[in-house]
Backbone as ProteinMPNN parsed JSONL, in Angstrom:
{"seq_chain_A": "XXXXXXXXXXXXXXXXXXXXXXXXXXXXXXXXXXXXXXXXXXXXXXXXXXXXXXXXXXXXXXXXXXXXXXXXXXXXXXX", "coords_chain_A": {"N_chain_A": [[72.957, 33.634, -44.635], [70.222, 34.946, -42.934], [69.538, 36.777, -39.897], [66.911, 36.424, -39.234], [66.124, 33.979, -40.034], [65.138, 30.817, -38.852], [67.423, 29.107, -36.957], [69.669, 26.786, -35.539], [71.782, 27.582, -32.861], [75.329, 27.769, -32.553], [77.838, 27.064, -30.341], [80.696, 29.042, -29.986], [84.078, 29.932, -29.708], [85.433, 33.063, -29.107], [87.801, 35.706, -29.122], [87.863, 38.492, -27.169], [88.27, 41.881, -26.145], [88.728, 42.229, -22.723], [87.997, 44.545, -21.273], [86.209, 45.779, -23.014], [84.177, 43.861, -23.134], [83.341, 43.886, -20.463], [82.363, 46.516, -20.261], [80.306, 46.394, -22.143], [78.594, 44.51, -20.948], [77.959, 45.922, -18.616], [76.457, 47.927, -19.71], [74.298, 46.582, -20.578], [74.398, 45.293, -23.021], [73.91, 42.644, -25.218], [76.329, 40.453, -25.71], [76.721, 38.204, -27.367], [74.695, 38.534, -29.324], [75.495, 40.999, -30.38], [77.983, 40.356, -31.451], [77.174, 38.5, -33.381], [75.606, 40.13, -35.091], [77.606, 41.86, -36.021], [79.246, 40.017, -37.352], [77.468, 39.093, -39.309], [77.209, 41.448, -40.82], [79.853, 41.779, -41.773], [80.076, 39.443, -43.307], [78.112, 39.96, -45.23], [79.263, 42.177, -46.532], [81.608, 40.965, -47.507], [80.532, 39.07, -49.264], [79.363, 40.802, -51.147], [81.648, 42.093, -52.151], [82.967, 39.888, -53.267], [81.126, 39.201, -55.245], [81.232, 41.472, -56.884], [83.889, 41.286, -57.75], [83.835, 38.816, -59.129], [82.094, 39.431, -61.168], [83.2, 41.541, -62.488], [84.416, 41.551, -65.141], [82.113, 41.37, -66.826], [80.666, 43.636, -66.073], [82.461, 45.642, -66.815], [82.531, 45.192, -69.582], [79.891, 45.83, -70.251], [79.83, 48.541, -69.555], [81.669, 49.54, -71.426], [80.241, 49.009, -73.768], [78.016, 50.721, -73.461], [79.317, 53.183, -73.453], [80.223, 53.247, -76.085], [77.902, 52.846, -77.665], [75.743, 54.007, -76.429], [72.839, 54.081, -74.24], [70.665, 51.306, -74.479], [67.436, 51.597, -75.873], [67.279, 54.258, -75.209], [66.154, 56.261, -76.706], [63.501, 56.174, -76.145], [63.166, 57.284, -73.701], [61.591, 59.578, -71.521], [62.537, 61.621, -70.053]], "CA_chain_A": [[71.821, 33.363, -43.782], [69.842, 36.142, -42.197], [69.257, 36.539, -38.491], [65.503, 36.115, -39.057], [65.913, 32.576, -40.358], [65.295, 29.984, -37.664], [68.612, 28.276, -37.054], [70.247, 26.422, -34.255], [73.002, 28.327, -32.54], [76.509, 26.948, -32.337], [78.783, 27.691, -29.416], [81.95, 29.371, -30.646], [85.003, 30.712, -28.887], [85.991, 34.268, -29.717], [88.65, 36.476, -28.214], [87.426, 39.88, -27.118], [88.891, 42.699, -25.118], [87.996, 42.117, -21.448], [87.412, 45.835, -20.918], [85.057, 46.002, -23.879], [83.124, 42.945, -22.695], [82.834, 44.386, -19.178], [81.562, 47.704, -20.52], [79.087, 45.954, -22.825], [77.712, 43.91, -19.949], [77.49, 46.984, -17.718], [75.466, 48.703, -20.446], [73.199, 45.701, -20.959], [74.538, 44.84, -24.407], [74.049, 41.202, -25.365], [77.581, 40.285, -26.448], [76.53, 37.213, -28.438], [73.927, 39.143, -30.407], [76.305, 42.043, -31.003], [78.989, 39.674, -32.278], [76.491, 37.915, -34.535], [75.266, 41.22, -36.018], [78.847, 42.3, -36.658], [79.674, 38.972, -38.283], [76.549, 39.144, -40.452], [77.577, 42.617, -41.636], [81.111, 41.489, -42.467], [79.791, 38.43, -44.329], [77.393, 40.654, -46.304], [80.238, 42.979, -47.279], [82.509, 40.057, -48.222], [79.769, 38.533, -50.406], [79.227, 41.86, -52.152], [82.959, 42.28, -52.772], [83.235, 38.709, -54.099], [80.261, 39.299, -56.412], [81.799, 42.501, -57.769], [85.111, 40.75, -58.365], [83.477, 37.768, -60.078], [81.333, 39.993, -62.279], [83.898, 42.716, -63.02], [84.536, 41.56, -66.606], [80.818, 41.649, -67.45], [80.347, 45.04, -65.808], [83.342, 46.452, -67.664], [82.079, 45.044, -70.97], [78.657, 46.597, -70.395], [80.185, 49.964, -69.527], [82.267, 49.861, -72.736], [79.156, 49.017, -74.756], [77.229, 51.942, -73.274], [80.145, 54.304, -73.905], [80.31, 53.223, -77.544], [76.61, 52.815, -78.353], [74.686, 54.639, -75.64], [71.919, 53.169, -73.564], [69.606, 50.741, -75.318], [66.102, 52.173, -75.664], [67.389, 55.642, -74.718], [65.286, 57.138, -77.484], [62.151, 56.127, -75.581], [63.134, 57.962, -72.406], [60.8, 60.803, -71.532], [63.122, 62.546, -69.096]], "C_chain_A": [[71.481, 34.624, -43.008], [69.506, 35.781, -40.768], [67.795, 36.205, -38.249], [65.202, 34.656, -39.371], [66.091, 31.738, -39.096], [66.49, 29.051, -37.854], [69.097, 27.952, -35.654], [71.529, 27.212, -34.069], [74.125, 27.33, -32.282], [77.435, 27.7, -31.408], [80.12, 27.862, -30.118], [82.805, 30.182, -29.686], [85.5, 31.898, -29.694], [86.83, 34.979, -28.665], [88.253, 37.943, -28.304], [88.164, 40.6, -26.003], [88.081, 42.591, -23.824], [87.347, 43.429, -21.025], [86.156, 46.115, -21.739], [83.895, 45.11, -23.462], [82.511, 43.434, -21.384], [81.943, 45.599, -19.391], [80.242, 47.333, -21.193], [78.101, 45.368, -21.826], [77.143, 44.961, -19.012], [76.393, 47.814, -18.377], [74.28, 47.861, -20.907], [73.231, 45.236, -22.398], [74.703, 43.324, -24.404], [75.246, 40.951, -26.28], [77.416, 39.298, -27.6], [75.775, 37.815, -29.611], [74.732, 40.215, -31.13], [77.371, 41.427, -31.912], [78.352, 39.093, -33.536], [76.121, 38.987, -35.554], [76.509, 41.721, -36.75], [79.341, 41.3, -37.678], [78.774, 38.949, -39.51], [76.904, 40.303, -41.388], [78.86, 42.363, -42.417], [80.912, 40.448, -43.568], [79.069, 39.079, -45.512], [78.355, 41.463, -47.176], [81.177, 42.095, -48.091], [81.809, 39.434, -49.425], [79.654, 39.564, -51.515], [80.549, 42.08, -52.887], [83.296, 41.113, -53.694], [82.393, 38.75, -55.371], [80.814, 40.314, -57.4], [83.044, 41.991, -58.483], [84.778, 39.711, -59.43], [82.8, 38.332, -61.327], [81.996, 41.212, -62.913], [84.04, 42.688, -64.538], [83.221, 41.901, -67.315], [80.431, 43.109, -67.251], [81.19, 45.964, -66.678], [82.91, 46.387, -69.125], [80.814, 45.858, -71.207], [78.952, 48.093, -70.418], [80.813, 50.393, -70.847], [81.187, 49.947, -73.815], [78.369, 50.321, -74.663], [78.019, 53.16, -73.727], [80.168, 54.394, -75.423], [78.96, 53.429, -78.223], [75.5, 53.57, -77.625], [73.789, 53.594, -75.0], [70.91, 52.603, -74.548], [68.268, 51.379, -74.924], [66.12, 53.602, -75.146], [66.438, 56.565, -75.457], [63.857, 57.155, -76.952], [62.034, 56.816, -74.221], [62.372, 59.263, -72.521], [61.317, 61.799, -70.497], [64.544, 62.85, -69.461]], "O_chain_A": [[72.372, 35.293, -42.485], [69.223, 34.623, -40.459], [67.453, 35.744, -37.16], [64.139, 34.151, -39.011], [67.06, 31.913, -38.358], [66.54, 28.292, -38.822], [68.952, 28.742, -34.721], [72.261, 27.469, -35.025], [73.892, 26.201, -31.851], [77.779, 28.853, -31.668], [80.616, 26.94, -30.765], [82.296, 31.02, -28.942], [85.937, 31.745, -30.835], [86.584, 34.856, -27.466], [88.3, 38.552, -29.373], [88.621, 39.984, -25.04], [86.875, 42.836, -23.831], [86.249, 43.419, -20.469], [85.164, 46.626, -21.219], [82.749, 45.557, -23.439], [81.292, 43.398, -21.218], [80.883, 45.706, -18.774], [79.191, 47.881, -20.862], [76.913, 45.69, -21.854], [75.968, 44.898, -18.65], [75.509, 48.34, -17.701], [73.365, 48.371, -21.552], [72.205, 44.827, -22.942], [75.535, 42.785, -23.675], [75.181, 41.209, -27.482], [77.923, 39.539, -28.696], [76.166, 37.632, -30.764], [74.661, 40.328, -32.354], [77.624, 41.923, -33.01], [78.919, 39.183, -34.625], [76.299, 38.783, -36.755], [76.468, 41.975, -37.954], [79.804, 41.683, -38.752], [79.26, 38.802, -40.632], [76.897, 40.145, -42.609], [78.943, 42.698, -43.599], [81.509, 40.555, -44.639], [79.379, 38.782, -46.666], [78.268, 41.435, -48.404], [81.512, 42.423, -49.23], [82.414, 39.283, -50.486], [79.827, 39.24, -52.69], [80.564, 42.234, -54.108], [83.846, 41.314, -54.777], [82.868, 38.386, -56.447], [80.862, 40.059, -58.604], [83.231, 42.235, -59.675], [85.367, 39.719, -60.511], [82.924, 37.768, -62.414], [81.407, 41.848, -63.787], [83.806, 43.712, -65.18], [83.223, 42.641, -68.299], [79.919, 43.745, -68.173], [80.688, 46.952, -67.215], [82.919, 47.399, -69.826], [80.676, 46.504, -72.246], [78.378, 48.827, -71.222], [80.529, 51.485, -71.342], [81.212, 50.838, -74.664], [78.088, 50.952, -75.683], [77.453, 54.077, -74.323], [80.137, 55.489, -75.985], [78.878, 54.11, -79.245], [74.415, 53.746, -78.179], [73.96, 52.39, -75.196], [70.358, 53.341, -75.364], [68.03, 51.657, -73.748], [65.095, 54.109, -74.691], [65.965, 57.55, -74.89], [63.086, 58.059, -77.277], [60.944, 56.919, -73.659], [62.498, 59.974, -73.518], [60.599, 62.722, -70.112], [65.209, 63.618, -68.766]]}, "name": "protein", "num_of_chains": 1, "seq": "XXXXXXXXXXXXXXXXXXXXXXXXXXXXXXXXXXXXXXXXXXXXXXXXXXXXXXXXXXXXXXXXXXXXXXXXXXXXXXX"}
């Protein structure tokens, strides 16, 4: 889910360094938004890693094919 999608917020307890929270507040950083952005980034990375793992056999097979036979339609490349 992206942060632009309208969604209801859910209260959640997280444990954060008190010094870091104090500094964030002193600097005007919205802690909830910062945590959400960080979580979104970690979820995005985890999804990408899971996709790569799930599709590794197909990617490896394609790479072997290209090594053995070259790129399909390569003869039509003009560069």
